[in-house]
PDB file of C-alpha atoms in Angstrom:
ATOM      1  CA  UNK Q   1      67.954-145.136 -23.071  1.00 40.00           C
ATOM      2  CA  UNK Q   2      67.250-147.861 -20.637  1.00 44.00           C
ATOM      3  CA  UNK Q   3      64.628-147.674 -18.321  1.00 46.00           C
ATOM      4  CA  UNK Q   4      65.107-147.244 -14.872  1.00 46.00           C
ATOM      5  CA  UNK Q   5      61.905-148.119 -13.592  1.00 52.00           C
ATOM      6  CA  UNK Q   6      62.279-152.143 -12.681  1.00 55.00           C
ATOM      7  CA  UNK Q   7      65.953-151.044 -11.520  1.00 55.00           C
ATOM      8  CA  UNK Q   8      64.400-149.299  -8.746  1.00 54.00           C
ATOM      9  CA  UNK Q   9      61.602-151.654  -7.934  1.00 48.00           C
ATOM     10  CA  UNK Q  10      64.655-154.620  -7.739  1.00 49.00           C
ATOM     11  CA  UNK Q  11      64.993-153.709  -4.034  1.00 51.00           C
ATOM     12  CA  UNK Q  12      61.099-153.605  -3.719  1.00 59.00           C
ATOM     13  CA  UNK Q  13      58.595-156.417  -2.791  1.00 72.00           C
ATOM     14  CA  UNK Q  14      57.397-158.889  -5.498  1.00 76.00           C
ATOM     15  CA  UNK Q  15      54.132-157.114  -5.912  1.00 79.00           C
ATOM     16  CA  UNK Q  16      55.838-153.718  -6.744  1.00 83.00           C
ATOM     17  CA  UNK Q  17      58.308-155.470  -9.744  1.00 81.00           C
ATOM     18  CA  UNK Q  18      54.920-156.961 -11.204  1.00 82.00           C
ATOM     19  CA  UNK Q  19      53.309-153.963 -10.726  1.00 85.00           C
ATOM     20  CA  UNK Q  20      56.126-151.733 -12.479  1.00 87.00           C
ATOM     21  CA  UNK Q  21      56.577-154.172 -15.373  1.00 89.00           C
ATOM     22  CA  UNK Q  22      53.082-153.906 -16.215  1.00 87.00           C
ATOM     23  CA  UNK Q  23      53.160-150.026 -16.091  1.00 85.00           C
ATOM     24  CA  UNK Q  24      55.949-150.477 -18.550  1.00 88.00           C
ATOM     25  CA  UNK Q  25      53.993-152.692 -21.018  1.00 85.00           C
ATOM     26  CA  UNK Q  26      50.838-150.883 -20.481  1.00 80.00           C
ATOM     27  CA  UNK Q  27      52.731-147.445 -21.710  1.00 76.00           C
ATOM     28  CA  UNK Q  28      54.130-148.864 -24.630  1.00 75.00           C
ATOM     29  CA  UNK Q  29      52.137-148.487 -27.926  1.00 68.00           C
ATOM     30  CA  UNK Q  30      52.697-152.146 -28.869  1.00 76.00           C
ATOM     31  CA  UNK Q  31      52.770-155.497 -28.040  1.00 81.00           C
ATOM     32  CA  UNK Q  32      56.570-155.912 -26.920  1.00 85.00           C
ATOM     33  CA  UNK Q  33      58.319-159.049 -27.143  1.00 87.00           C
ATOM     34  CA  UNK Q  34      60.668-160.720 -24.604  1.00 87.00           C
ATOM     35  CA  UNK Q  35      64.125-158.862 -26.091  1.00 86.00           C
ATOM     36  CA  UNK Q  36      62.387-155.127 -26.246  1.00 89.00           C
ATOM     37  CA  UNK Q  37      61.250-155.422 -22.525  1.00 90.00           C
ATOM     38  CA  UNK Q  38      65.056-156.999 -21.522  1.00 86.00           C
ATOM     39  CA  UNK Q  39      66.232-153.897 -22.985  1.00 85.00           C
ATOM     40  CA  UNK Q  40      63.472-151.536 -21.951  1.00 86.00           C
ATOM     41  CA  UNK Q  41      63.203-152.891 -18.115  1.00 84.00           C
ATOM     42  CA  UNK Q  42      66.601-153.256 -17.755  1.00 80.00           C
ATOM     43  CA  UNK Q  43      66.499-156.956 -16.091  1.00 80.00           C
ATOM     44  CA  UNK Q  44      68.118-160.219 -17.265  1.00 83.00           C
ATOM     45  CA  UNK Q  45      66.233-162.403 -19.465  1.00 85.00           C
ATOM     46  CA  UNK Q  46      65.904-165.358 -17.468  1.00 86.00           C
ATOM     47  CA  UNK Q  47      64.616-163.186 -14.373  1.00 85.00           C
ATOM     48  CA  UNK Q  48      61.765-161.045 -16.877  1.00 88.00           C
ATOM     49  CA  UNK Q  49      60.535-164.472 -18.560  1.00 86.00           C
ATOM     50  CA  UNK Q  50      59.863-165.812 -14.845  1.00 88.00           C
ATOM     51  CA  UNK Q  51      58.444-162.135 -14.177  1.00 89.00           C
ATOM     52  CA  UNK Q  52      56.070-162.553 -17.540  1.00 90.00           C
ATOM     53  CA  UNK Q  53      55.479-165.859 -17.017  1.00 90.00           C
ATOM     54  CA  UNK Q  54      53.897-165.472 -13.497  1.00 89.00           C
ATOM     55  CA  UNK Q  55      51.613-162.463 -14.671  1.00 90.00           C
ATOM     56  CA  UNK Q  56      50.435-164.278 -17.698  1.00 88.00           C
ATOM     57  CA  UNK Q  57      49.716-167.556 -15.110  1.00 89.00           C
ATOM     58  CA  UNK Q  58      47.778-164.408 -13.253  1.00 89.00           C
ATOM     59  CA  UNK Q  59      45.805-163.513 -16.804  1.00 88.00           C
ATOM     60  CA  UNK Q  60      47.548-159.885 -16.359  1.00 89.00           C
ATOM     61  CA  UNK Q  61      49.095-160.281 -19.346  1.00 89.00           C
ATOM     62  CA  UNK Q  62      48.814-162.603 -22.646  1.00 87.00           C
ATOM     63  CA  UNK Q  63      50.600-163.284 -25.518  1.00 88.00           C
ATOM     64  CA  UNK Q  64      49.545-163.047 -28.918  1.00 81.00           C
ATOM     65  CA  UNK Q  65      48.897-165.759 -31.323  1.00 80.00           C
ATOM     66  CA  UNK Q  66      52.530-165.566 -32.636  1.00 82.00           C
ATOM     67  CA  UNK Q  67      53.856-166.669 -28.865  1.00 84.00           C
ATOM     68  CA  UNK Q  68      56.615-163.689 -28.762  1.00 84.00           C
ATOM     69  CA  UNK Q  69      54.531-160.776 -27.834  1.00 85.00           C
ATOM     70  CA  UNK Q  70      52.639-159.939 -24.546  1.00 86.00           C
ATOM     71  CA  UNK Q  71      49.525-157.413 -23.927  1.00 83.00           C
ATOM     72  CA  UNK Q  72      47.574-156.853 -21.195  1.00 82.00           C
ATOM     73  CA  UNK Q  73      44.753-159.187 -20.796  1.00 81.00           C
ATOM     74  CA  UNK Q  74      40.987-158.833 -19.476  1.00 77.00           C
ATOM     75  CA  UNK Q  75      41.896-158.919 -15.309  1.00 83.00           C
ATOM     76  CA  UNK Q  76      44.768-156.324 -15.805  1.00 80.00           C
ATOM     77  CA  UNK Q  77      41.964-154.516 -18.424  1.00 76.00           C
ATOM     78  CA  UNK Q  78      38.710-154.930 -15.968  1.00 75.00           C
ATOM     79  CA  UNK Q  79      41.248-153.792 -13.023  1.00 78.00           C
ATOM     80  CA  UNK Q  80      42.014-150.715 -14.728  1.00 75.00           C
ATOM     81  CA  UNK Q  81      38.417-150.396 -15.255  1.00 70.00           C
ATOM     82  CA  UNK Q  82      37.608-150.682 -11.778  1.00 74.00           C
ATOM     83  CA  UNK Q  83      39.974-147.934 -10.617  1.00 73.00           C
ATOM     84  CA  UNK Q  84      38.530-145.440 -13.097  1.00 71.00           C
ATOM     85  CA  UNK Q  85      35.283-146.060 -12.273  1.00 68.00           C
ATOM     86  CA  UNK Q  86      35.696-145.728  -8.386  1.00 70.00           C
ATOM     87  CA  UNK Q  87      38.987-143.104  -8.345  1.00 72.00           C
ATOM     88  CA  UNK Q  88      38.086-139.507  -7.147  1.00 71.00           C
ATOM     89  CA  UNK Q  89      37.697-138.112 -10.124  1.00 78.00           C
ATOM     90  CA  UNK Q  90      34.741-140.246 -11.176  1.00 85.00           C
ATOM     91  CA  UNK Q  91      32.486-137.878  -9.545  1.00 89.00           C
ATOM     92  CA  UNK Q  92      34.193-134.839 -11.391  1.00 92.00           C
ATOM     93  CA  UNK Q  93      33.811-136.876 -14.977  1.00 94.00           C
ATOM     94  CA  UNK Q  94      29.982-137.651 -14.114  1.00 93.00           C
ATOM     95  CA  UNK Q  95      29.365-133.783 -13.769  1.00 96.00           C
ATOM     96  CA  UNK Q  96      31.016-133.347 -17.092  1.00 97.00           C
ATOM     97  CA  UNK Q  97      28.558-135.746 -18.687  1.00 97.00           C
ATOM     98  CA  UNK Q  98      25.224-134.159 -16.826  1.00 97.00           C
ATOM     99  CA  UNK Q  99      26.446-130.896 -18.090  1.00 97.00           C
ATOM    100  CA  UNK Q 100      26.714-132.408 -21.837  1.00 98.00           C
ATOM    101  CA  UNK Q 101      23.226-133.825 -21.484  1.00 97.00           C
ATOM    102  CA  UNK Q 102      21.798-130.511 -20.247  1.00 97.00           C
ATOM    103  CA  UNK Q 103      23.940-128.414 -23.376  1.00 97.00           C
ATOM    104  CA  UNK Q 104      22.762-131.077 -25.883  1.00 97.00           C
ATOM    105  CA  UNK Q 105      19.698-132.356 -24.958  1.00 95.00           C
ATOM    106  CA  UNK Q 106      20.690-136.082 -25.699  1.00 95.00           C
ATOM    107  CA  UNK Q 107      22.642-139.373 -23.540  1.00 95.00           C
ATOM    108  CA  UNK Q 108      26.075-139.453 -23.721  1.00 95.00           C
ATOM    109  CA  UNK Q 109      28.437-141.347 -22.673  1.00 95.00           C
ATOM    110  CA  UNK Q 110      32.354-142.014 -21.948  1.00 96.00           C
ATOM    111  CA  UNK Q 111      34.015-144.889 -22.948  1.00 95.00           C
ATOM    112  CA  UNK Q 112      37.284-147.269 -22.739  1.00 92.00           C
ATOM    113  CA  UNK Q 113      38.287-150.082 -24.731  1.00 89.00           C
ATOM    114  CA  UNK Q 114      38.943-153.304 -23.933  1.00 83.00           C
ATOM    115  CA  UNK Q 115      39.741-156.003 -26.250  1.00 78.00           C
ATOM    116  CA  UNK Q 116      37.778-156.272 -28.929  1.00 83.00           C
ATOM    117  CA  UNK Q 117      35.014-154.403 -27.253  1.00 89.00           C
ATOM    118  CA  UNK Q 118      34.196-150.750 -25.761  1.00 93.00           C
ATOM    119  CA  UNK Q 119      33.140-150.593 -22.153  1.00 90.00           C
ATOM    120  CA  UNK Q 120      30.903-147.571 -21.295  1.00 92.00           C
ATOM    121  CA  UNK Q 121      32.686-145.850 -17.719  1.00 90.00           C
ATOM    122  CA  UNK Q 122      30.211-143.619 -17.247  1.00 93.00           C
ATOM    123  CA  UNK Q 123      26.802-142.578 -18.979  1.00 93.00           C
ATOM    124  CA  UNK Q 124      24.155-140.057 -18.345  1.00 94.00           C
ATOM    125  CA  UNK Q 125      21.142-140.594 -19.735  1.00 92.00           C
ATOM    126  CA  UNK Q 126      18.380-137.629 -21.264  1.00 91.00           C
ATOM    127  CA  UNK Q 127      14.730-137.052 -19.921  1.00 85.00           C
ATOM    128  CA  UNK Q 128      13.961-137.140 -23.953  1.00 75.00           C
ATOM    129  CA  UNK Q 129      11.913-139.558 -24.951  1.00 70.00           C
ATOM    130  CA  UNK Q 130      12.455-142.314 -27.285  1.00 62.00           C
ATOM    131  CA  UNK Q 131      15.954-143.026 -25.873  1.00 64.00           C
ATOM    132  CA  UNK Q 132      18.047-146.274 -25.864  1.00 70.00           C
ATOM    133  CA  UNK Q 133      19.284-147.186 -22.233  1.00 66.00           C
ATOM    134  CA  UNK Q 134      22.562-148.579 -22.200  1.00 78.00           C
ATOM    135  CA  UNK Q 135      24.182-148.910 -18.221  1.00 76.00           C
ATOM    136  CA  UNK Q 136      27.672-148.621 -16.730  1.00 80.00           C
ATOM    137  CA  UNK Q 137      29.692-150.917 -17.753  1.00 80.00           C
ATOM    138  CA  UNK Q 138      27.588-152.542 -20.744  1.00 85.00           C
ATOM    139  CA  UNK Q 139      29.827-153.306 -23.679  1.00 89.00           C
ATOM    140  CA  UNK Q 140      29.667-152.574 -27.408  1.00 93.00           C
ATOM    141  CA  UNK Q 141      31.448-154.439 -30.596  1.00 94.00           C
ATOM    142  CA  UNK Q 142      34.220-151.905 -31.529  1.00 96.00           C
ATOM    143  CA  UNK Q 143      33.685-152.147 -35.479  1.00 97.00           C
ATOM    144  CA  UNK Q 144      29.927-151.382 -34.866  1.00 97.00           C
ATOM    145  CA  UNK Q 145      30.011-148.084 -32.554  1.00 97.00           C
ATOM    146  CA  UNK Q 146      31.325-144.781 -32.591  1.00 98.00           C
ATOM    147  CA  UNK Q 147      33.778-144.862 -29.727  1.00 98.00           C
ATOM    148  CA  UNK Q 148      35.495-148.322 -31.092  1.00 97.00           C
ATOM    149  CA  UNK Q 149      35.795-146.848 -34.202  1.00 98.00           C
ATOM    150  CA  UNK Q 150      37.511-143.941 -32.481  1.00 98.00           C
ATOM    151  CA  UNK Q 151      40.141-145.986 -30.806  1.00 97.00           C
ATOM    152  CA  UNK Q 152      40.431-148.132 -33.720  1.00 97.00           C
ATOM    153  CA  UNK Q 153      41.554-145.263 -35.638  1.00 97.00           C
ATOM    154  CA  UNK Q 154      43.600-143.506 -33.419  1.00 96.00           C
ATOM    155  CA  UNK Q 155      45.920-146.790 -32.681  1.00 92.00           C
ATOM    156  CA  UNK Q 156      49.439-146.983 -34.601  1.00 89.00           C
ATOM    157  CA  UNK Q 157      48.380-148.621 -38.117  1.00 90.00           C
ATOM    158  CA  UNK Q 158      50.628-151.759 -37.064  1.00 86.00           C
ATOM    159  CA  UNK Q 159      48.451-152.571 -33.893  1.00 86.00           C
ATOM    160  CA  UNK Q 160      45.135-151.374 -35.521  1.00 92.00           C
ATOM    161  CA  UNK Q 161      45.944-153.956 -38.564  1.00 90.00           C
ATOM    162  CA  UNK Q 162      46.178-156.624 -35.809  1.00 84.00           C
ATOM    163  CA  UNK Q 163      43.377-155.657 -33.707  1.00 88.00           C
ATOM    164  CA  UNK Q 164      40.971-156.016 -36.411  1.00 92.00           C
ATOM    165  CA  UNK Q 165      42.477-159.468 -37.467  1.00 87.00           C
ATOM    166  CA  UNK Q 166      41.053-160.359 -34.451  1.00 83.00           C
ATOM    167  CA  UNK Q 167      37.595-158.655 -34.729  1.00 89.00           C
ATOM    168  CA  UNK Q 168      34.897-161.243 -35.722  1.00 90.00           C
ATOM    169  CA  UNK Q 169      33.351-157.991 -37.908  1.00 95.00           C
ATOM    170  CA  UNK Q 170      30.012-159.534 -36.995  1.00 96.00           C
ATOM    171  CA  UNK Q 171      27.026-157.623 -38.905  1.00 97.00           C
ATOM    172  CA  UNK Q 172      24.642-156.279 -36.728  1.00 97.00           C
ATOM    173  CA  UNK Q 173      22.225-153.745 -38.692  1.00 98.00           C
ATOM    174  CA  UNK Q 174      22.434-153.202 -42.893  1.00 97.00           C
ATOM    175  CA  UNK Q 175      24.780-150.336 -41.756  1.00 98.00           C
ATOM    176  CA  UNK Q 176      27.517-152.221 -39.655  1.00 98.00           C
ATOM    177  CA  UNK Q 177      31.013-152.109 -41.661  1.00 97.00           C
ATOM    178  CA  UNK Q 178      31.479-156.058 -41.873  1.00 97.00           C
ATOM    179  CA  UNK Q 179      34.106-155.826 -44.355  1.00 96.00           C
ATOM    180  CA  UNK Q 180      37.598-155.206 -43.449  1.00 96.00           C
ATOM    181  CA  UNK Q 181      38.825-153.063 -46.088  1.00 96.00           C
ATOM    182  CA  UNK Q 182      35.875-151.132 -45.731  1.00 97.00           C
ATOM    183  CA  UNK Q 183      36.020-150.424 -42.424  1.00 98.00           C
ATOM    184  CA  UNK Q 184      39.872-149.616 -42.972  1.00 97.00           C
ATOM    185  CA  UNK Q 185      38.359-146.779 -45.278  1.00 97.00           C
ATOM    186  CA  UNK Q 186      35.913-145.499 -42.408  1.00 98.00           C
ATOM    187  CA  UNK Q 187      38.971-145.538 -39.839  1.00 98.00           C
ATOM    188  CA  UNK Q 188      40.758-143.722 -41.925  1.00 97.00           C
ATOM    189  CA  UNK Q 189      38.344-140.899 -42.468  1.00 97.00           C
ATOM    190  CA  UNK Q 190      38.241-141.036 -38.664  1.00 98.00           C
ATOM    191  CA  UNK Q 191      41.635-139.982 -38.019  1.00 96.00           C
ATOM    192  CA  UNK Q 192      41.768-137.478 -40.509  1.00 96.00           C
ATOM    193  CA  UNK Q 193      38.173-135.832 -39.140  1.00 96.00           C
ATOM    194  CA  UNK Q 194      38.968-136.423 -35.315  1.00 97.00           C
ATOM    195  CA  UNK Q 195      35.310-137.696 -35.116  1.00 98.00           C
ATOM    196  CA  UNK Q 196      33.202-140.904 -35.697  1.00 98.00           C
ATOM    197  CA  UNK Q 197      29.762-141.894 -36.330  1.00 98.00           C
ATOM    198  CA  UNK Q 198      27.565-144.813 -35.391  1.00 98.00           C
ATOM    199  CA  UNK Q 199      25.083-144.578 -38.324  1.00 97.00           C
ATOM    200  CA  UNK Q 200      22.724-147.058 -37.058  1.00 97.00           C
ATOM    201  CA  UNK Q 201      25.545-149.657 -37.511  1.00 98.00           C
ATOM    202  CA  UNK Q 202      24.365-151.353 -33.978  1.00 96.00           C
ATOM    203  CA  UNK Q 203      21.109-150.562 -33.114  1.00 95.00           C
ATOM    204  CA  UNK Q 204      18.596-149.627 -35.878  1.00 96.00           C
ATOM    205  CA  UNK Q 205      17.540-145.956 -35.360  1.00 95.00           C
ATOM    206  CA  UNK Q 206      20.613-145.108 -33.303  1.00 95.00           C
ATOM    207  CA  UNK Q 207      22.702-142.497 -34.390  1.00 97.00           C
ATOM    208  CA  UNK Q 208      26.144-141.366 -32.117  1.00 97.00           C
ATOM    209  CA  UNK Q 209      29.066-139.100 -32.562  1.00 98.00           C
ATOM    210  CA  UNK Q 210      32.031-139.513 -30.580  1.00 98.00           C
ATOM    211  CA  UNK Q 211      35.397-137.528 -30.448  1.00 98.00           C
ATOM    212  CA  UNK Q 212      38.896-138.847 -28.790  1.00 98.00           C
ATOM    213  CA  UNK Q 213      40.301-137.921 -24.883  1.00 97.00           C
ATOM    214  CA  UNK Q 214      43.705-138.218 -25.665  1.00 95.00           C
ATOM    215  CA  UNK Q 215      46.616-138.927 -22.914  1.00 89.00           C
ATOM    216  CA  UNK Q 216      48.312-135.721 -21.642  1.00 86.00           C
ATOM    217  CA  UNK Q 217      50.929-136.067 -24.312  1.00 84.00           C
ATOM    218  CA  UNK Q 218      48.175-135.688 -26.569  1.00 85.00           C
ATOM    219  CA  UNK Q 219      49.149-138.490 -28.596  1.00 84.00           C
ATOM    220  CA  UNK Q 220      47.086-141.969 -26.961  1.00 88.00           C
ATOM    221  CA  UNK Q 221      43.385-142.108 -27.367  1.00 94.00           C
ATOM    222  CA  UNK Q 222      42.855-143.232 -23.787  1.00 92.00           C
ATOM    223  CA  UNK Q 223      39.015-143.479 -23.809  1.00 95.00           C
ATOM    224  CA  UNK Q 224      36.247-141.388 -25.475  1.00 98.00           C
ATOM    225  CA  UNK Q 225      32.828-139.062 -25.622  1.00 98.00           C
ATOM    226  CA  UNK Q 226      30.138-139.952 -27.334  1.00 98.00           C
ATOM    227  CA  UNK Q 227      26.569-138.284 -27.984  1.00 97.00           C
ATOM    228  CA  UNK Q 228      23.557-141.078 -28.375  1.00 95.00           C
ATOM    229  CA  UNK Q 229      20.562-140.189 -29.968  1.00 94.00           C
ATOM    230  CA  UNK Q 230      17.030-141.275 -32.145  1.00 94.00           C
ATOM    231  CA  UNK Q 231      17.660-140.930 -35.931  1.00 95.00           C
ATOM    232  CA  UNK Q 232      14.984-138.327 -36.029  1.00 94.00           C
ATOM    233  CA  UNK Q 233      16.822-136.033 -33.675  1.00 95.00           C
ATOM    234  CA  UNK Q 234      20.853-136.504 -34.417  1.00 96.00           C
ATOM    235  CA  UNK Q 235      22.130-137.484 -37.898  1.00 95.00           C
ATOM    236  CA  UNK Q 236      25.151-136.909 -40.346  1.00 94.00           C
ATOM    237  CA  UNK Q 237      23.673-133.377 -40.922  1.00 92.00           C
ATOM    238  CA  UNK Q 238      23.173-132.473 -37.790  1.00 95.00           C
ATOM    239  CA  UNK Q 239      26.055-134.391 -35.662  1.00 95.00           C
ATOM    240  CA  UNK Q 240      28.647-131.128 -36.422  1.00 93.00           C
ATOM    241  CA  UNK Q 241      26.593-128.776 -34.499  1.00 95.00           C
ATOM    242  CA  UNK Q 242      27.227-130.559 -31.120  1.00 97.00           C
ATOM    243  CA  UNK Q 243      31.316-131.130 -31.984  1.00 98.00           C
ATOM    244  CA  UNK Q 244      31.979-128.048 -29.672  1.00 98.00           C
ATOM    245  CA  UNK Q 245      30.431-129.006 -26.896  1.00 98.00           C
ATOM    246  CA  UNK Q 246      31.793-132.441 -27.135  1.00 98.00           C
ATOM    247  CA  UNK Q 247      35.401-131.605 -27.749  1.00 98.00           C
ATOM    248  CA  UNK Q 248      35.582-128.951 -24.909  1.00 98.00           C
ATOM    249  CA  UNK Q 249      33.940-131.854 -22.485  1.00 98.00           C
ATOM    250  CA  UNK Q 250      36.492-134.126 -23.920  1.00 98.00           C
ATOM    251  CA  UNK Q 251      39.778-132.070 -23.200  1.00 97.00           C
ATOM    252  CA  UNK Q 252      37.991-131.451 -19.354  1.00 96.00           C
ATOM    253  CA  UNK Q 253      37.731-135.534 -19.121  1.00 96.00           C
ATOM    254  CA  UNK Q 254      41.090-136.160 -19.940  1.00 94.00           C
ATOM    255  CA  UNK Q 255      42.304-133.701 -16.763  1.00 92.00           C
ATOM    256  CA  UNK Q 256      40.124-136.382 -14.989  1.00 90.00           C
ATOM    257  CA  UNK Q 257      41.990-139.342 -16.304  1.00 86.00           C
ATOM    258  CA  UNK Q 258      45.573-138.276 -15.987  1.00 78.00           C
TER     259      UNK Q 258
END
């Protein structure tokens, strides 16, 4: 069934058609090439390849090494990340966290991805001591933390296969999974468990648990919870105590980010 959504931005102002044709890429769960968004948008070819070719002059979209399919890129991406981080419910997500860190004892913080990398939305730190302090907005490789592992798993295995062609799988700690068929393994395990862990695969002495927020279809991981901690206090044998806490926070974020 075609789309109807460019149809009725067609009597609209330029800004609105750009704006609707990236909703429609950003809600598909691939990179689409020119013929899948004729049919999905509903628009003649000639008038969407001027349409992609002006947001891609804008950096709202790119196309992928193979020059037929388009993504978003990084100012769609840090725009995206600017609305969440300023929208009303940021206020209602940072209360989630502060009650985490008060339950648990330990930082936590929530998460989106973007590119290659995870971008922390939100954190709370704990008054423990011995604590790493990461800030809003820092960034993380996604091979070598629990929340890009996460997302990494939770992708269709056709886009997760071509996001980690891209990954550099740069070794960070004698823990980080530089291999790509060995981090296909851990991903793997991921999406069967629902959970990840950072085994001091970044940092040395930093151990983190994180669990999905999924869309409300339940089916897109759309950003992610994860508990930060000392070796000494959270570990493998330990990390499955606090799952509870973190999954109920998680299905209260994603009301927050519908």
């Amino acid at each position: 069934m075609k789309s109807s959504t460019m149809d009725d931005a067609t009597e609209s102002s330029p800004a609105l058609k750009a704006f609707s044709l990236l909703e429609i890429i950003a809600a598909m769960d691939h990179a689409p090439t020119l013929a899948e968004l004729t049919e999905t948008a509903n628009l003649p070819k000639p008038t969407l390849h001027r349409w992609l070719s002006m947001l891609e002059g804008a950096e709202l979209l790119r196309r992928l090494p193979d020059g037929r399919r388009y993504e978003l890129a990084s100012r769609a991406t840090a725009l995206a990340f600017a609305i969440l981080s300023n929208n009303p419910g940021s206020t209602q997500r940072h209360q989630i966290l502060e009650r985490v860190v008060r339950t648990l004892g330990e930082s936590c913080n929530l998460t989106v991805l973007e590119g290659s990398e995870v971008m922390y939305l939100d954190r709370v730190e704990a008054a423990a001591p011995l604590r790493v302090a990461f800030q809003k907005g820092s960034r993380v490789p996604a091979h070598a933390s629990a929340s890009g592992k996460m997302f990494l798993a939770m992708m269709p295995p056709a886009k997760c296969d071509r996001v980690i062609g891209t990954l550099t799988l740069e070794r960070y700690t004698a823990n980080t999974l530089a291999d790509a068929d060995d981090l296909r393994a851990e991903l793997s395990r991921i999406k069967c468990d629902g959970f990840a862990f950072d085994d001091e695969e970044f940092l040395s002495g930093l151990f983190c648990v994180a669990v999905p927020i999924f869309d409300r279809n339940g089916r897109d991981c759309i950003a992610a919870l994860a508990l930060q901690a000392p070796v000494m206090r959270l570990s493998r044998s330990n990390a499955a105590e606090r799952l509870p806490v973190l999954r109920e926070a998680a299905e209260a974020l994603a009301v927050t980010l519908q």
